[in-house]
mmCIF file of C-alpha atoms and ligand atoms in Angstrom:
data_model
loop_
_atom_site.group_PDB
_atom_site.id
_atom_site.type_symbol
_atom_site.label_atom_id
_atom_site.label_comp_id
_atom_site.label_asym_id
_atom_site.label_seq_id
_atom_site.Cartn_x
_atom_site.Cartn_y
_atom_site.Cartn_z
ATOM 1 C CA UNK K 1 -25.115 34.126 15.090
ATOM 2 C CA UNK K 2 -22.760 34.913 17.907
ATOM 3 C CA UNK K 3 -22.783 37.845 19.714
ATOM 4 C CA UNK K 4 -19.873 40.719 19.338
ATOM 5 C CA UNK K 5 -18.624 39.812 22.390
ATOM 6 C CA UNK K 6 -18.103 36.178 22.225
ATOM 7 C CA UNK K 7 -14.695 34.607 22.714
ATOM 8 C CA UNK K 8 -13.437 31.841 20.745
ATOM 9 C CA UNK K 9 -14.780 28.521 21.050
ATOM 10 C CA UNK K 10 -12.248 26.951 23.919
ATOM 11 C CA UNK K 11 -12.171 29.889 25.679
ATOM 12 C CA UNK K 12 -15.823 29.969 26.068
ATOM 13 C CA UNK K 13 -15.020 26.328 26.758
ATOM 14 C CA UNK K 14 -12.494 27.932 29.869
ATOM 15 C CA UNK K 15 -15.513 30.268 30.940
ATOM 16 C CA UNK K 16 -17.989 27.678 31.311
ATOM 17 C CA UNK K 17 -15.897 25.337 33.184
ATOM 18 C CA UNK K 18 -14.561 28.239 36.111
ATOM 19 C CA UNK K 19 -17.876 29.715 36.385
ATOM 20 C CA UNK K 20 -19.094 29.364 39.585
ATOM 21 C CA UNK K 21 -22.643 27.657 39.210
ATOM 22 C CA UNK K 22 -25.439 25.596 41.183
ATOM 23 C CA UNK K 23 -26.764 22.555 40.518
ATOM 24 C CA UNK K 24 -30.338 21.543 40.772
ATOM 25 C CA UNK K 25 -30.898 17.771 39.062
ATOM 26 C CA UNK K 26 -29.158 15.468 39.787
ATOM 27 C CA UNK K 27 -29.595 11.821 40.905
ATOM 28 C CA UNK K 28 -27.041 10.551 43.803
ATOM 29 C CA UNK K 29 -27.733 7.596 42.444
ATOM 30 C CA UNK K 30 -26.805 8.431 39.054
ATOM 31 C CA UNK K 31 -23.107 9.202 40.174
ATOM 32 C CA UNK K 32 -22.271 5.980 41.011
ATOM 33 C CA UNK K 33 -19.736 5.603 38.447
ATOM 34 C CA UNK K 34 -18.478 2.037 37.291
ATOM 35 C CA UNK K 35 -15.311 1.769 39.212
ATOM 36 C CA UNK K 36 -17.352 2.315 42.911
ATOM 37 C CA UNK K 37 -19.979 0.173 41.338
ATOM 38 C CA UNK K 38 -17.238 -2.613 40.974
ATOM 39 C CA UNK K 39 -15.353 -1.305 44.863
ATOM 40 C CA UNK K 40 -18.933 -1.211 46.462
ATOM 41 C CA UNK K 41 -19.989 -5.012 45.278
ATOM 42 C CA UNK K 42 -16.234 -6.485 46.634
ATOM 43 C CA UNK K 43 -16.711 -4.645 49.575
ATOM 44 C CA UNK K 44 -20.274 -5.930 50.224
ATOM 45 C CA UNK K 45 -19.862 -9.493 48.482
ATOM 46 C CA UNK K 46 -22.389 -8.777 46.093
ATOM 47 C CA UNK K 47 -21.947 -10.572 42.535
ATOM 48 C CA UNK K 48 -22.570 -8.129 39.477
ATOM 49 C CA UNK K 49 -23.786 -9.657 36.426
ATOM 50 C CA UNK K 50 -21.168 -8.055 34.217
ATOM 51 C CA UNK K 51 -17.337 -9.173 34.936
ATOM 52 C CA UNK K 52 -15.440 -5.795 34.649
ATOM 53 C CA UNK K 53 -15.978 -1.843 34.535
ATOM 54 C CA UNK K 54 -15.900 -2.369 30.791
ATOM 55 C CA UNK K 55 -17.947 -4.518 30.330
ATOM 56 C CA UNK K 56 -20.960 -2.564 32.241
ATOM 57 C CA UNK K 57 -20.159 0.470 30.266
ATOM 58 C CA UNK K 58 -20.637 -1.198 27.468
ATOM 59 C CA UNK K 59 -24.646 -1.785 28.899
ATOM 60 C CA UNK K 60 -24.531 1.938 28.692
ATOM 61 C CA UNK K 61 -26.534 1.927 25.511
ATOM 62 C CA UNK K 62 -30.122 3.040 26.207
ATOM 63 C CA UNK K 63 -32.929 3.550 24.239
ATOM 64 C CA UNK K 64 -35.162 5.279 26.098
ATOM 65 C CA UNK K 65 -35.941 5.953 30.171
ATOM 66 C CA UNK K 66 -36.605 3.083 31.190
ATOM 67 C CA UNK K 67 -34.416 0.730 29.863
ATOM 68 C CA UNK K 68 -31.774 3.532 31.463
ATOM 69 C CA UNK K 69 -33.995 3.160 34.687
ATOM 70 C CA UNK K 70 -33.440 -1.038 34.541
ATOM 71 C CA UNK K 71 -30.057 -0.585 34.380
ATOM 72 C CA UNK K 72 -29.699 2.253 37.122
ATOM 73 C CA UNK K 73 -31.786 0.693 39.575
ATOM 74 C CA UNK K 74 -29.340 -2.295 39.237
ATOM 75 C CA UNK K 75 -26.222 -0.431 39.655
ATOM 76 C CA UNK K 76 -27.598 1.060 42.698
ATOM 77 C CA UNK K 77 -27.579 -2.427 44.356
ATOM 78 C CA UNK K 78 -24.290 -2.093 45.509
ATOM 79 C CA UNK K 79 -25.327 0.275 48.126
ATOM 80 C CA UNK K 80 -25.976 -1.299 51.487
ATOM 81 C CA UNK K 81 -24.149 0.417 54.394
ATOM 82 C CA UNK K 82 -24.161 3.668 55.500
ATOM 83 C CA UNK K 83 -20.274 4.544 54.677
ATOM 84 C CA UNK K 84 -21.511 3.049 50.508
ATOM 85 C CA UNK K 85 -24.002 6.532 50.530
ATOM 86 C CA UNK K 86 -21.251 8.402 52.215
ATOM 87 C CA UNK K 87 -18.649 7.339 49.517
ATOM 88 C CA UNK K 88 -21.115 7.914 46.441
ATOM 89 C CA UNK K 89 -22.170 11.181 47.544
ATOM 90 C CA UNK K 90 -18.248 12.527 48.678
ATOM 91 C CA UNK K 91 -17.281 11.203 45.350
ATOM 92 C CA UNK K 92 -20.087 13.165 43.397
ATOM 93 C CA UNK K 93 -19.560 16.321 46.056
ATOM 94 C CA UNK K 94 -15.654 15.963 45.003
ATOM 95 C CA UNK K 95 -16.079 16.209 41.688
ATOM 96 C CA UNK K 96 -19.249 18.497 41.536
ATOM 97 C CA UNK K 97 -16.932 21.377 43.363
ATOM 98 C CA UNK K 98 -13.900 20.433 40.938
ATOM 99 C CA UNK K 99 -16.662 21.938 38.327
ATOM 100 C CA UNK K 100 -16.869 25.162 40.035
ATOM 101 C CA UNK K 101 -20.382 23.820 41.698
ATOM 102 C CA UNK K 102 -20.861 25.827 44.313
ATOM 103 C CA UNK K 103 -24.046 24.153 45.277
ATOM 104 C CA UNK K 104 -26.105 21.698 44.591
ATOM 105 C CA UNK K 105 -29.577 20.646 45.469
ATOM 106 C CA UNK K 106 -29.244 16.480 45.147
ATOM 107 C CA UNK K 107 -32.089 14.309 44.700
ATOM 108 C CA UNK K 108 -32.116 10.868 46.282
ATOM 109 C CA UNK K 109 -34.478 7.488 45.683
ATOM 110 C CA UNK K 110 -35.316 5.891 49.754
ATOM 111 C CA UNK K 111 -37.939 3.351 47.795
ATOM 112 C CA UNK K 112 -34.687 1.844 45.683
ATOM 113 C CA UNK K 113 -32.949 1.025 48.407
ATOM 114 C CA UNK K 114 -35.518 0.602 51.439
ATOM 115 C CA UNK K 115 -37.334 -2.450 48.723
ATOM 116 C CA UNK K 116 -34.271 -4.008 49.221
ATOM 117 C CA UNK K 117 -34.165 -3.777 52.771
ATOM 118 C CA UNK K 118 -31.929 -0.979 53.484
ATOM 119 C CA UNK K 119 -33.242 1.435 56.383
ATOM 120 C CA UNK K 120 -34.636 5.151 55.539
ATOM 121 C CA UNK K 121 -32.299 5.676 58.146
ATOM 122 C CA UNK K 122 -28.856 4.111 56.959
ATOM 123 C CA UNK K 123 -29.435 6.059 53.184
ATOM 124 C CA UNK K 124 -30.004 9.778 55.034
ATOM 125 C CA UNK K 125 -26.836 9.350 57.508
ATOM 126 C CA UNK K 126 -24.589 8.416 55.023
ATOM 127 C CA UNK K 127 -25.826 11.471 52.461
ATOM 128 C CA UNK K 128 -26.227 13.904 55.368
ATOM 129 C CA UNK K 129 -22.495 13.151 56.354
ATOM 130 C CA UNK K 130 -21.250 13.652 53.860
ATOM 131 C CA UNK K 131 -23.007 16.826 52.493
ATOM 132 C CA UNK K 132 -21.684 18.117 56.132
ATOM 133 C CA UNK K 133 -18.077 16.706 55.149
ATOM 134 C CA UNK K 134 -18.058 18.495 52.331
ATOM 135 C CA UNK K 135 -19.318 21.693 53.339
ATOM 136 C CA UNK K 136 -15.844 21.768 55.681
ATOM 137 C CA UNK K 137 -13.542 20.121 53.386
ATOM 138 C CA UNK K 138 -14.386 21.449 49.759
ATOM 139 C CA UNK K 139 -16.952 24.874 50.475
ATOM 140 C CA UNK K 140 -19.388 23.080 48.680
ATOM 141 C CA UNK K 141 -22.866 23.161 49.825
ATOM 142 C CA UNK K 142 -26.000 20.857 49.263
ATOM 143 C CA UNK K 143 -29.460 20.218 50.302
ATOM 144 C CA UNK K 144 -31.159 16.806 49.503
ATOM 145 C CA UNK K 145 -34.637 16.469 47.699
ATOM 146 C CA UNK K 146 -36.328 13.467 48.298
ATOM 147 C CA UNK K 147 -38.023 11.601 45.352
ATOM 148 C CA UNK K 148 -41.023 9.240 45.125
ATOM 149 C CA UNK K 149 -40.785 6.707 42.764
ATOM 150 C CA UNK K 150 -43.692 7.416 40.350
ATOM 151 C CA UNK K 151 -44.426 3.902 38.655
ATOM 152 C CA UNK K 152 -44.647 2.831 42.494
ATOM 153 C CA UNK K 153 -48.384 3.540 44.103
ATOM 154 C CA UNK K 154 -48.949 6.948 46.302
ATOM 155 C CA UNK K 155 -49.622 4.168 49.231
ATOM 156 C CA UNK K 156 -45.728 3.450 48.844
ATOM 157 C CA UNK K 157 -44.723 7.460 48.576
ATOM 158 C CA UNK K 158 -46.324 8.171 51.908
ATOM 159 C CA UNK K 159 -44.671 4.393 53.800
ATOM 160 C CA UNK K 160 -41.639 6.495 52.563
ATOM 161 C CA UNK K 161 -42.964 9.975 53.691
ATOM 162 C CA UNK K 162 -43.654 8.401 57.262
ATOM 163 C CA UNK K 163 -39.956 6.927 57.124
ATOM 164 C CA UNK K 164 -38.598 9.707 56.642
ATOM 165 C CA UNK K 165 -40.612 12.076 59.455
ATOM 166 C CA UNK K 166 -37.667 11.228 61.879
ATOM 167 C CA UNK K 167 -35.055 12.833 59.332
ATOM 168 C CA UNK K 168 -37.041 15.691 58.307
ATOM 169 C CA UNK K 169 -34.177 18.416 58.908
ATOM 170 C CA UNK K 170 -32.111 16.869 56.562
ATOM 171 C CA UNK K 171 -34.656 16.835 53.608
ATOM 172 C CA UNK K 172 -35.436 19.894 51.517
ATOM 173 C CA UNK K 173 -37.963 18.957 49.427
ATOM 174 C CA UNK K 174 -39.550 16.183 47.870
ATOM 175 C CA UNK K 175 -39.351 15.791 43.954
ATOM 176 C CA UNK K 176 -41.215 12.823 41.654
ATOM 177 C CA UNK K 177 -39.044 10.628 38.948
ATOM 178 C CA UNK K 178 -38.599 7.112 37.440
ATOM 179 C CA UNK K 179 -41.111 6.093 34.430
ATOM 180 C CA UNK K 180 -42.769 9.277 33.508
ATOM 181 C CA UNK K 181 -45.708 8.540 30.899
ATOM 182 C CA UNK K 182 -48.511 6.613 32.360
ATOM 183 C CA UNK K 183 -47.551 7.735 35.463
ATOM 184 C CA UNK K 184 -48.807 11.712 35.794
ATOM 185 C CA UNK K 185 -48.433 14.136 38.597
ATOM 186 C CA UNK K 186 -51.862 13.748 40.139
ATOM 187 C CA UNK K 187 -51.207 10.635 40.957
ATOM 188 C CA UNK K 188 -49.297 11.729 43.858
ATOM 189 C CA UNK K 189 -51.416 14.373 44.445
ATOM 190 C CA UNK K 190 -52.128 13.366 48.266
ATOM 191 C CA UNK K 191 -48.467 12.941 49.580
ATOM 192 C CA UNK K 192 -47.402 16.062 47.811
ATOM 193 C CA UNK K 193 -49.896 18.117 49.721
ATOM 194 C CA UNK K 194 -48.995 16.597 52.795
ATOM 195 C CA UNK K 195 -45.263 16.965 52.019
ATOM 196 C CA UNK K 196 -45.717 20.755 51.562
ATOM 197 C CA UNK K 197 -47.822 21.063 54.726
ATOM 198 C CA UNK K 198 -44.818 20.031 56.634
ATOM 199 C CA UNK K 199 -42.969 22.777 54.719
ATOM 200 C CA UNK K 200 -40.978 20.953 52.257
ATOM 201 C CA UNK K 201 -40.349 22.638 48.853
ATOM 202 C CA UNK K 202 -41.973 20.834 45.827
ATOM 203 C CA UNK K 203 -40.456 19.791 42.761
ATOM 204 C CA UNK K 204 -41.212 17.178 39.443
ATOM 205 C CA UNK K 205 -39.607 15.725 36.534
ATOM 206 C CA UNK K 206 -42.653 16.556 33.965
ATOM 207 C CA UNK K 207 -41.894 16.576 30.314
ATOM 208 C CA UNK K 208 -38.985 14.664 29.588
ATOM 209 C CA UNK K 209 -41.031 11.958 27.574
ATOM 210 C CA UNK K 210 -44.252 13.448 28.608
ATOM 211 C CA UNK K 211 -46.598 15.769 27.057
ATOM 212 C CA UNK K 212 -47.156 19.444 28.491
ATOM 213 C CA UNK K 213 -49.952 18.141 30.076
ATOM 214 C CA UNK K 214 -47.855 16.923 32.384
ATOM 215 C CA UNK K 215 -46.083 19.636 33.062
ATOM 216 C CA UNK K 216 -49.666 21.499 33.601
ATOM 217 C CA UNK K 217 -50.688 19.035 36.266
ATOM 218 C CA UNK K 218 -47.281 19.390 38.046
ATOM 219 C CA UNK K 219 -47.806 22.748 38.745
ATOM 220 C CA UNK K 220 -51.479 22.589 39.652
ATOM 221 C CA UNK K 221 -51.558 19.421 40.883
ATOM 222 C CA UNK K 222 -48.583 19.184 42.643
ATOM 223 C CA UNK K 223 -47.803 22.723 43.305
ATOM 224 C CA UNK K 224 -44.273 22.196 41.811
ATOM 225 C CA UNK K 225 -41.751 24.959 42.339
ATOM 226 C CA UNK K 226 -39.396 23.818 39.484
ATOM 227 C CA UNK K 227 -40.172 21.359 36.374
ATOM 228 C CA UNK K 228 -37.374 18.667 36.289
ATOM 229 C CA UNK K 229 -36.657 18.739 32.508
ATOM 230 C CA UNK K 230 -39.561 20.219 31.219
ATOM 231 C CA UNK K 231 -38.244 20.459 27.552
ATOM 232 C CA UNK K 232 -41.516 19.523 25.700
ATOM 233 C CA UNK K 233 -42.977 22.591 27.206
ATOM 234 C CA UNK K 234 -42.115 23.655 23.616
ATOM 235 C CA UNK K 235 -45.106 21.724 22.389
ATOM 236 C CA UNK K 236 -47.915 24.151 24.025
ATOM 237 C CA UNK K 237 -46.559 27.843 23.326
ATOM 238 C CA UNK K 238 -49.755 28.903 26.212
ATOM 239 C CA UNK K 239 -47.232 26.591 28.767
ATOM 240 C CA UNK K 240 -44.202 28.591 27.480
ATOM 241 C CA UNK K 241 -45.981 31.885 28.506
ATOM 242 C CA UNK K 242 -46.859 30.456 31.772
ATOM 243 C CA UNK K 243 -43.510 29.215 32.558
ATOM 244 C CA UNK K 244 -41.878 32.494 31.451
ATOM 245 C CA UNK K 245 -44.067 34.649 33.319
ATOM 246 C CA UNK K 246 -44.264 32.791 36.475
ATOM 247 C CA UNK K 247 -40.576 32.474 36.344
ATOM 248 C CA UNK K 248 -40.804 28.637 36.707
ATOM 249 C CA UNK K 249 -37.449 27.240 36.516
ATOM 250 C CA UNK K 250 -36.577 24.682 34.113
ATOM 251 C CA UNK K 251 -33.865 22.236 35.082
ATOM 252 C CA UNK K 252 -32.827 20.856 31.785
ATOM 253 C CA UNK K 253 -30.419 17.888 31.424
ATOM 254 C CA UNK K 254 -28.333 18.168 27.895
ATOM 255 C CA UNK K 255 -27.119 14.676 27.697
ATOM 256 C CA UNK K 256 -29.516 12.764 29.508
ATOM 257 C CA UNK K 257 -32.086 14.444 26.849
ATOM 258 C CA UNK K 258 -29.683 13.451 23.923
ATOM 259 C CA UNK K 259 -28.282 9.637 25.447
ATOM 260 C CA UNK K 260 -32.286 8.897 26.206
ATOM 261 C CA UNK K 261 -33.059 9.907 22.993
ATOM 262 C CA UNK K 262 -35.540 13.061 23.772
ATOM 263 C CA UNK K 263 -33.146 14.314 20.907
ATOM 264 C CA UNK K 264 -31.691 12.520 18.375
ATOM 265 C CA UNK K 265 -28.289 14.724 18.834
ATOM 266 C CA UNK K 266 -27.197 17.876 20.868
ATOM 267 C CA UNK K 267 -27.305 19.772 17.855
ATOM 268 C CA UNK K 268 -31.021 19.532 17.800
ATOM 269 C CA UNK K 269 -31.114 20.013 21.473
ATOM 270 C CA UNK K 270 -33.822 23.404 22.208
ATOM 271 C CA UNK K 271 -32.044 24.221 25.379
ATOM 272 C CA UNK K 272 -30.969 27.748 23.258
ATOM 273 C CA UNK K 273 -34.591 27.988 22.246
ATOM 274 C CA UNK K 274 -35.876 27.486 25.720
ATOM 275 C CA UNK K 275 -33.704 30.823 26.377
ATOM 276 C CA UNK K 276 -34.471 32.742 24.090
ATOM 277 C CA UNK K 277 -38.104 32.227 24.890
ATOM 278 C CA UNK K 278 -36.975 33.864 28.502
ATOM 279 C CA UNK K 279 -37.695 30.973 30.217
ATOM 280 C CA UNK K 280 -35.499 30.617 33.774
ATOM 281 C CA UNK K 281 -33.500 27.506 32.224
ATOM 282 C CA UNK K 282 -30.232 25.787 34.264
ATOM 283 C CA UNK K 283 -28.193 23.430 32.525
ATOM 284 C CA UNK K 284 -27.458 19.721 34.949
ATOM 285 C CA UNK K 285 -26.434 16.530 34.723
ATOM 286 C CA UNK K 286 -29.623 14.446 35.668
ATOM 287 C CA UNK K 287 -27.044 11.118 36.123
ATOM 288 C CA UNK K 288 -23.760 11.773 35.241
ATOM 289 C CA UNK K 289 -22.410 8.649 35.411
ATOM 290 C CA UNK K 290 -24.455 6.968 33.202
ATOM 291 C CA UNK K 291 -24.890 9.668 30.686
ATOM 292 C CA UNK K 292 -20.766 10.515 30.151
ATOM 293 C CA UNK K 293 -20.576 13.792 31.848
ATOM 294 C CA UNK K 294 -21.043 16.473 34.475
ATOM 295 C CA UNK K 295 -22.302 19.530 34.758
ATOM 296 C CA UNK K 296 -19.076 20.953 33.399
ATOM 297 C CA UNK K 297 -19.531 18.473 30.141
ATOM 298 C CA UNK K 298 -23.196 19.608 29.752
ATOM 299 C CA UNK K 299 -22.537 22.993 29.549
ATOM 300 C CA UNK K 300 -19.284 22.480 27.114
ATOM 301 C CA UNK K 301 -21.115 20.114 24.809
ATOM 302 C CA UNK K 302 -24.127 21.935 23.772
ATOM 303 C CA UNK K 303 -22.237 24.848 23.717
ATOM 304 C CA UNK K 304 -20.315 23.106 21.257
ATOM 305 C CA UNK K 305 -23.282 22.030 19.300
ATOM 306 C CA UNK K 306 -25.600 25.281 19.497
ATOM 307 C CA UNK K 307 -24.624 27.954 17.795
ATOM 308 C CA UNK K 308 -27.252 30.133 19.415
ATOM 309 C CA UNK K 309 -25.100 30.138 22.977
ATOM 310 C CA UNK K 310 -22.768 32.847 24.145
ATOM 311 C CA UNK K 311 -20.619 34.398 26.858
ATOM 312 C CA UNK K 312 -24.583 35.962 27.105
ATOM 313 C CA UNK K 313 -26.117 32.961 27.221
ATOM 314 C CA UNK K 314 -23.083 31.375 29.901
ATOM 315 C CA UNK K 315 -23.515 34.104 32.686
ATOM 316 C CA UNK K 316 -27.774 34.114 32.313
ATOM 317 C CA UNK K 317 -27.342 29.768 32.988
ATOM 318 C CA UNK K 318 -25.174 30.686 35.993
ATOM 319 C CA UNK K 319 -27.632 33.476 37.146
ATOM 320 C CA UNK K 320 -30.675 31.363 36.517
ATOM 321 C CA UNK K 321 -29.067 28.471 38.835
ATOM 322 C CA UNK K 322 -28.867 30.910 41.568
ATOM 323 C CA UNK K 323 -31.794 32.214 41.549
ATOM 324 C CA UNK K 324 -33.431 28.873 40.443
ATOM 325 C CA UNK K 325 -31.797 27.415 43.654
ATOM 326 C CA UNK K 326 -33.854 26.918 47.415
ATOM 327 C CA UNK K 327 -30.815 28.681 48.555
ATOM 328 C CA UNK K 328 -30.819 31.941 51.548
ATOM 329 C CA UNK K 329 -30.851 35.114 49.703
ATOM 330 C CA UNK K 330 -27.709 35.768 51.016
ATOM 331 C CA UNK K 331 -26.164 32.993 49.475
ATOM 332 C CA UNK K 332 -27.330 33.991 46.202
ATOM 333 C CA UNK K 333 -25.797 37.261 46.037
ATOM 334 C CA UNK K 334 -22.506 36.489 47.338
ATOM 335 C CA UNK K 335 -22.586 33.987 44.063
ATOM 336 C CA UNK K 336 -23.332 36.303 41.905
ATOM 337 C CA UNK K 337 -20.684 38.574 43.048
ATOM 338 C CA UNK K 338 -18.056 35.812 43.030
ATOM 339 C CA UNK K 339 -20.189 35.471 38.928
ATOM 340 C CA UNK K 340 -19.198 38.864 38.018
ATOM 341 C CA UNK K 341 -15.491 38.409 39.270
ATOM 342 C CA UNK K 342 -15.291 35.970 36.598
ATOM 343 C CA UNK K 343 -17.216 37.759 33.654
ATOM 344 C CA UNK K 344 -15.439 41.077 34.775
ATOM 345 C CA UNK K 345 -12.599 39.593 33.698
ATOM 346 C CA UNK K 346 -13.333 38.574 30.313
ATOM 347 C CA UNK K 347 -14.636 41.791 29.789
ATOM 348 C CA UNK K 348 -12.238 43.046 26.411
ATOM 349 C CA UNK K 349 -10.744 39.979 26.344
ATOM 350 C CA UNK K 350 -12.727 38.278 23.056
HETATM 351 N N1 HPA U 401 -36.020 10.767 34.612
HETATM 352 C C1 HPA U 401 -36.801 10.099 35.472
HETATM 353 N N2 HPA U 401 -36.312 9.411 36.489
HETATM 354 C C2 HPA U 401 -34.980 9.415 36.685
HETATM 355 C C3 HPA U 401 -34.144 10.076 35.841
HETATM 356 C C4 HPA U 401 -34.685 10.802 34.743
HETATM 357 O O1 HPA U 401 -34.007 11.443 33.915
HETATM 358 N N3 HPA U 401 -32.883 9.865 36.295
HETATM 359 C C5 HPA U 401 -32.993 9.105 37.400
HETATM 360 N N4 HPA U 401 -34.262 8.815 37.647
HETATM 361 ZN ZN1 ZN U 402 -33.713 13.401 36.545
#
């Protein structure tokens, strides 16, 4: 059922795309498409174990998390030097703004890299410079949220915490990803405390292929502020209350959910039902160059697929990013005036 004052199907297409928006999940490292992949590892001498771009996209078949996680941890191998984590995050800033982003709140993996023996250090100056780049070249801003790797021990989340003390103005928040079940929120129970004693906001991935329980424990455990994913939240209607009343943002990734098999197509994708419940969902694009789009491609294909989303639906996703975001309140409403210049104008038009 489509509301009376829906447009046709490519202009809603049009609408989605020029809307200006925020973006709150996504992986830096997850936008290191193929061809920097291939630019990065002639640059740096470092031998890929697939020949051409082709060839790795064709590895781009994954079952589940973590054989995604295998091959994204690989990919972001490439990335030694400081101007590599300048170029991957310019690229992603580049494009992010060519999708209307207006800003985005980008997480980042230290353990991936510092394991290998790259400093805390080189990661942050290359991200920071360019998120300051960008803010003068494009109008684009972004914050960074750190993330512990949660199949590591909390012993290895606060070596990374203490890394990262010399940096803190550059870090937002922390956030928790990488294998999720087996691996709950309280494990990191300790470092997220101290991490939000230093003032840092607090986020978690939490049912994506874990049960609401999860989700639970992020909130109490961890004292997350948003739930990274959060889609089986559907599974405990008590949870769905909580969520809706509480406001608790739900950063839901389309075609992550639907290329790691959470759902066996978009059309089956709840990210209409998750609305409808009145939950404060935003629509991102988790890894977007492993999962064949950005945030632009989310929104289009489960619009596509969902017959349940509007020009209604469109404008509350834009809203709920704003307000969703760690952003000034300033910030916010200039958005959401710059929103209404857009949806003013489509006003009649269906
Ligand atoms: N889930 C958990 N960890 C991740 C993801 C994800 O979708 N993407 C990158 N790291
Ligand atoms: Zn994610």
């Amino acid at each position: 059922m489509h509301a009376p004052d829906d447009l046709s199907r490519p202009r809603l297409a049009t609408l989605l795309r020029t809307m200006p928006k925020a973006e709150l999940h996504v992986h830096i490292e997850g936008t290191l498409e193929p061809e920097l992949i291939f630019a990065l590892a002639r640059r740096n001498g470092v031998t890929l174990p697939h020949p051409d771009v082709e060839s790795l996209r064709r590895a781009y078949a994954f079952q589940d998390l973590q054989s995604f996680l295998d091959i994204y941890y690989a990919g972001a191998g490439v990335l030694l030097r400081e101007e590599d984590f300048y170029d991957m995050a310019m690229a992603y800033l580049r494009r992010a703004a060519a999708d209307n982003v207006v800003h985005a709140e980008i997480f980042f993996d230290p353990q991936t890299h510092t394991m290998r023996g790259v400093e805390f250090g080189t990661v942050i100056q290359g991200l920071a410079r360019a998120r300051h780049d960008a803010r003068q070249a494009l109008g684009i801003s972004s914050e960074l949220i750190m993330c512990f790797l949660r199949h590591l021990p909390e012993e290895s989340a606060f070596e990374t915490l203490a890394a990262a003390l010399p940096y803190r103005e550059h870090i937002l928040g922390v956030g928790l990803d990488s294998g999720e079940v087996g691996n709950p929120p309280e494990k990191f129970a300790n470092v997220f405390r101290r991490c939000r004693e230093l003032g840092w906001h607090a986020v978690a991935h939490a049912g994506e292929e874990g049960p609401p329980q999860y989700i639970w424990n992020a909130l109490y455990e961890l004292k997350a502020e948003r739930i990274d994913h959060g889609v089986r939240c559907l599974d405990d209607p008590r949870l769905v209350a909580y969520l809706a009343e509480h406001r608790i943002p739900l950063t839901v990734c389309p075609l992550s959910n639907v290329m790691l098999k959470v759902y066996p197509s978009m059309a089956q994708h709840t990210v209409a039902e998750l609305l409808e419940a009145g939950l404060c969902v935003t629509v991102n694009s988790d890894d977007p160059a492993y999962f064949g789009g950005y945030v632009n491609e989310n929104l289009v294909a489960c619009f596509e697929a969902l017959p349940g989303l509007g020009v209604r639906e469109a404008r509350q996703l834009a809203l709920n990013s704003f307000e969703a975001s760690f952003a000034p309140e300033g910030d916010k409403e200039a958005w959401r005036r710059r929103l209404d210049g857009v949806f003013g104008a489509t006003e009649n038009a269906g």
